[in-house]
XYZ file of C-alpha atoms in Angstrom:
325
model
C 0.000 0.000 0.000
C 1.363 3.377 -1.058
C 0.236 6.239 1.205
C 0.550 8.659 -1.705
C -2.187 6.645 -3.396
C -4.288 6.366 -0.226
C -4.356 10.144 0.107
C -3.948 11.069 -3.565
C -6.985 13.373 -3.749
C -6.743 14.457 -0.118
C -3.225 15.753 -0.717
C -4.413 17.745 -3.733
C -7.397 19.209 -1.890
C -5.416 20.032 1.270
C -2.729 21.815 -0.757
C -5.396 24.026 -2.336
C -7.456 24.478 0.827
C -5.254 24.300 3.952
C -8.467 25.336 5.716
C -12.053 26.177 4.797
C -11.429 29.924 5.117
C -9.598 30.160 1.784
C -11.284 31.694 -1.252
C -13.043 29.206 -3.506
C -10.998 28.058 -6.487
C -12.133 27.362 -10.043
C -12.943 23.656 -9.716
C -12.933 23.117 -13.478
C -9.353 24.377 -13.730
C -8.243 22.068 -10.931
C -9.999 19.119 -12.579
C -8.332 19.916 -15.916
C -4.905 19.921 -14.269
C -5.487 16.711 -12.312
C -6.964 15.093 -15.421
C -3.566 15.321 -17.097
C -1.471 14.511 -14.038
C -3.392 11.383 -13.102
C -2.626 9.843 -16.495
C 0.984 9.397 -15.391
C 0.008 6.884 -12.705
C 0.475 3.214 -13.483
C -2.683 1.093 -13.584
C -1.683 -0.452 -10.263
C -1.209 2.919 -8.564
C -4.413 4.234 -10.092
C -6.322 1.196 -8.826
C -5.063 1.957 -5.320
C -6.306 5.526 -5.654
C -9.752 4.151 -6.529
C -10.146 1.521 -3.834
C -8.810 3.814 -1.086
C -11.056 6.736 -2.001
C -13.016 8.088 1.002
C -13.978 11.641 1.916
C -11.775 12.603 4.886
C -14.058 12.610 7.929
C -12.778 15.914 9.282
C -13.779 17.845 6.145
C -16.721 20.190 6.758
C -19.971 18.842 5.391
C -20.550 20.297 1.906
C -17.637 22.671 2.432
C -15.097 23.719 -0.192
C -12.875 20.710 0.489
C -15.648 18.164 0.170
C -16.994 19.704 -3.045
C -13.580 19.607 -4.717
C -12.848 16.108 -3.431
C -16.174 14.850 -4.796
C -15.517 16.354 -8.214
C -12.083 14.724 -8.354
C -13.725 11.384 -7.549
C -15.968 11.811 -10.590
C -12.864 12.486 -12.666
C -11.365 9.293 -11.218
C -14.179 7.152 -12.605
C -13.859 8.834 -15.987
C -10.127 8.114 -15.965
C -10.849 4.473 -15.107
C -13.053 4.249 -18.180
C -10.421 5.897 -20.358
C -7.927 3.264 -19.241
C -10.520 0.671 -20.188
C -10.393 2.022 -23.787
C -13.478 4.210 -23.525
C -13.964 7.974 -23.424
C -15.959 10.151 -21.060
C -17.577 13.511 -20.443
C -17.793 15.337 -17.117
C -20.850 17.626 -17.248
C -20.033 21.100 -15.931
C -23.683 21.734 -15.032
C -24.837 19.094 -12.564
C -28.577 19.832 -12.551
C -30.519 16.980 -14.162
C -27.367 15.275 -15.444
C -25.247 12.256 -14.592
C -21.884 12.642 -12.841
C -19.973 11.059 -15.727
C -21.002 10.025 -19.238
C -19.058 6.861 -20.075
C -18.780 6.296 -23.834
C -17.686 3.302 -25.877
C -18.238 3.460 -29.621
C -21.990 3.803 -30.190
C -23.061 3.075 -26.609
C -22.892 4.996 -23.348
C -23.634 4.676 -19.643
C -24.913 7.347 -17.263
C -22.688 7.030 -14.200
C -23.493 8.165 -10.669
C -20.283 8.367 -8.607
C -20.596 7.834 -4.855
C -17.922 8.616 -2.280
C -18.541 8.514 1.458
C -16.939 9.225 4.801
C -15.763 6.204 6.757
C -17.205 7.658 9.944
C -20.757 8.179 8.708
C -23.385 7.074 11.201
C -24.873 4.220 9.159
C -23.442 0.995 7.792
C -25.007 1.714 4.388
C -26.527 4.901 2.968
C -30.251 5.401 2.618
C -31.385 3.821 -0.631
C -33.043 7.027 -1.801
C -29.738 8.860 -1.344
C -27.778 6.130 -3.101
C -29.929 5.526 -6.166
C -32.829 7.485 -7.581
C -34.107 5.391 -10.475
C -36.211 8.254 -11.814
C -33.092 10.414 -12.033
C -31.184 7.751 -13.958
C -34.132 7.373 -16.313
C -34.077 11.127 -16.917
C -30.306 11.140 -17.515
C -30.631 8.350 -20.066
C -33.508 10.129 -21.785
C -31.563 13.394 -21.927
C -28.432 11.675 -23.262
C -30.369 9.931 -26.025
C -32.166 13.162 -26.912
C -28.826 14.975 -27.052
C -27.425 12.333 -29.394
C -30.448 12.643 -31.639
C -30.257 16.446 -31.688
C -26.571 16.320 -32.628
C -27.008 13.548 -35.176
C -24.779 11.194 -33.144
C -25.438 7.497 -33.646
C -25.168 6.487 -30.007
C -27.478 4.988 -27.413
C -27.371 5.122 -23.601
C -27.851 1.534 -22.438
C -28.285 2.127 -18.708
C -26.792 3.443 -15.507
C -23.817 2.635 -13.301
C -23.381 3.469 -9.610
C -19.812 3.289 -8.270
C -19.181 3.217 -4.526
C -17.137 1.798 -1.654
C -18.037 -1.759 -0.685
C -17.452 -0.836 2.964
C -20.805 0.933 2.624
C -22.585 -2.097 1.126
C -25.893 -3.298 2.530
C -25.497 -6.339 4.798
C -28.718 -8.019 3.710
C -31.585 -7.788 1.257
C -32.542 -4.255 0.303
C -34.639 -2.161 -2.042
C -31.378 -1.066 -3.668
C -31.070 -4.512 -5.291
C -34.643 -4.213 -6.548
C -33.712 -0.919 -8.162
C -30.566 -2.448 -9.664
C -32.531 -5.280 -11.269
C -35.279 -3.089 -12.695
C -36.417 -4.465 -16.050
C -37.020 -1.096 -17.694
C -33.974 0.853 -16.575
C -30.850 -1.261 -16.242
C -28.616 0.086 -13.476
C -25.536 -1.798 -12.276
C -23.841 -1.000 -8.967
C -20.129 -1.845 -8.771
C -17.706 -1.110 -5.903
C -14.309 0.361 -6.659
C -12.374 -2.890 -6.161
C -14.448 -4.444 -8.956
C -13.519 -1.524 -11.196
C -9.895 -2.197 -10.234
C -10.323 -5.885 -11.071
C -11.636 -5.075 -14.540
C -8.701 -2.732 -15.065
C -6.234 -5.415 -13.980
C -7.581 -7.869 -16.556
C -8.433 -5.333 -19.263
C -6.186 -7.021 -21.818
C -8.176 -10.247 -21.524
C -11.520 -8.961 -22.805
C -13.266 -6.594 -25.146
C -15.212 -3.724 -23.584
C -18.251 -4.732 -25.615
C -18.343 -7.935 -23.584
C -18.296 -5.855 -20.399
C -21.262 -3.820 -21.642
C -23.215 -7.047 -22.044
C -23.707 -7.012 -18.263
C -26.425 -4.398 -18.906
C -28.368 -6.817 -21.135
C -30.802 -7.830 -18.415
C -33.283 -9.260 -20.904
C -30.786 -11.447 -22.714
C -29.210 -12.539 -19.424
C -32.585 -13.298 -17.827
C -32.098 -11.011 -14.838
C -35.137 -11.095 -12.545
C -36.154 -8.151 -10.396
C -35.406 -8.963 -6.763
C -34.435 -7.350 -3.476
C -32.257 -10.386 -2.724
C -28.636 -9.358 -2.245
C -27.282 -12.845 -2.976
C -29.182 -13.046 -6.273
C -27.853 -9.689 -7.424
C -24.272 -10.542 -6.552
C -24.574 -14.031 -7.996
C -25.416 -12.431 -11.339
C -22.646 -9.832 -11.051
C -19.961 -12.329 -9.990
C -20.918 -14.744 -12.758
C -20.843 -11.894 -15.280
C -17.454 -10.655 -14.091
C -15.896 -14.115 -14.282
C -17.344 -14.584 -17.752
C -16.117 -11.198 -18.991
C -12.532 -11.454 -17.744
C -12.276 -15.260 -18.066
C -11.373 -16.168 -14.492
C -12.732 -18.812 -12.137
C -15.034 -18.051 -9.223
C -12.263 -18.970 -6.785
C -9.839 -16.598 -8.483
C -12.450 -13.854 -8.260
C -12.965 -14.474 -4.543
C -9.225 -14.449 -3.849
C -8.757 -11.223 -5.782
C -11.583 -9.500 -3.913
C -10.328 -10.714 -0.531
C -6.925 -9.217 -1.296
C -8.499 -5.906 -2.270
C -10.513 -5.950 0.950
C -7.397 -6.619 3.031
C -5.654 -3.675 1.411
C -8.677 -1.413 1.882
C -8.723 -2.174 5.601
C -5.063 -1.149 5.814
C -6.034 2.179 4.293
C -8.906 2.508 6.771
C -6.338 2.314 9.576
C -4.520 5.274 8.029
C -7.714 7.319 7.778
C -8.560 6.340 11.336
C -5.119 7.434 12.517
C -5.774 10.969 11.266
C -8.873 11.208 13.438
C -7.147 9.601 16.416
C -4.238 12.036 16.101
C -6.743 14.903 16.195
C -8.261 13.459 19.358
C -4.830 12.970 20.944
C -3.674 16.482 20.047
C -6.792 17.988 21.563
C -6.282 15.953 24.735
C -2.698 17.192 25.085
C -3.886 20.770 24.695
C -6.540 20.221 27.345
C -3.986 18.699 29.707
C -1.683 21.672 29.281
C -4.541 24.064 29.935
C -5.379 22.270 33.172
C -1.856 22.418 34.609
C -2.940 25.136 36.998
C -4.983 22.544 38.862
C -2.009 20.340 39.789
C -2.819 20.549 43.435
C -6.246 19.058 42.860
C -5.494 15.938 40.805
C -9.011 14.623 40.860
C -10.348 17.920 39.544
C -7.770 17.897 36.769
C -8.672 14.398 35.630
C -12.340 15.211 35.727
C -11.878 18.396 33.738
C -9.796 16.600 31.075
C -12.439 13.946 30.597
C -15.294 16.450 30.391
C -13.589 18.844 27.997
C -12.477 15.937 25.795
C -16.080 14.772 25.504
C -17.059 18.262 24.405
C -14.221 18.996 21.974
C -13.918 15.526 20.462
C -17.568 14.500 20.288
C -17.667 14.387 16.503
C -14.272 12.720 16.079
C -15.064 10.108 18.743
C -18.304 9.313 16.911
C -16.335 8.869 13.680
C -14.012 6.410 15.423
C -16.964 4.478 16.819
C -18.661 4.285 13.418
C -15.468 3.079 11.736
C -14.999 0.376 14.377
C -18.677 -0.662 14.206
C -19.240 -0.610 10.462
C -16.066 -0.529 8.351
C -14.935 -4.126 8.198
C -15.619 -7.114 5.997
C -17.506 -10.120 7.226
C -16.214 -12.787 4.897
């Protein structure tokens, strides 16, 4: 694990915004610069950037840092597709549009890019926040209308949601019903699966990958059953990249092991913040040396106040961010 890859986007964002009080930058200019720089990464390094991608927990919610980080994550998925021999568009106006338009010859996919904090208060996001089928339907409709208006012979075949598998649902869920809808074909793939496709990209044609969206031809049945959804996806992946089920499982387990190493690094940042605050509190309480019990009490109480959010993040990471193989 390369820490430069773990914190690839964090390092970029933190260099631009050492704190939230800085003036807002032109996000499009930053994206354009990173778009060129990220091409220099090897496929292996780039895959690490993908699978280790989490919004730093200490970023302000919807602040300048988070907004830039999120946009760079969308670029990341576009770059993945470019490395897969496709092309992509990043819409500059986000209203009523997909995050990334993934293009391969005369077909395209409307992609919704998800990136989360490790310390969020739920194991998995709310389904309505993760996937809005009506929105994907609208994106597909708008893409196809745009192609027609421009005289482009291309067709949007469905949607793709990319996300961290550490935020996967533990059991059956409406999200799997949405992802097996017979009218609008939406596939959800975690970042380690994207990395797996990239690793084996020389063993298959992208057209074969796009066949995963052929729910009718592949006899995909609508179901909220998690195992049924993943049975279809795993079988499709093995078929596309020509590997056995056991090889697939071993590859994914290795990705998961590496992801958990990265989680420790993210967790360390929060813990260091907690520890630094505690040291500052201790120093501030030195004047109470003659009343040791009062000092200890004051440290504990002030720590609870100043570190409430960070301590919650640590608890959520410990409770939710692990794999149950």
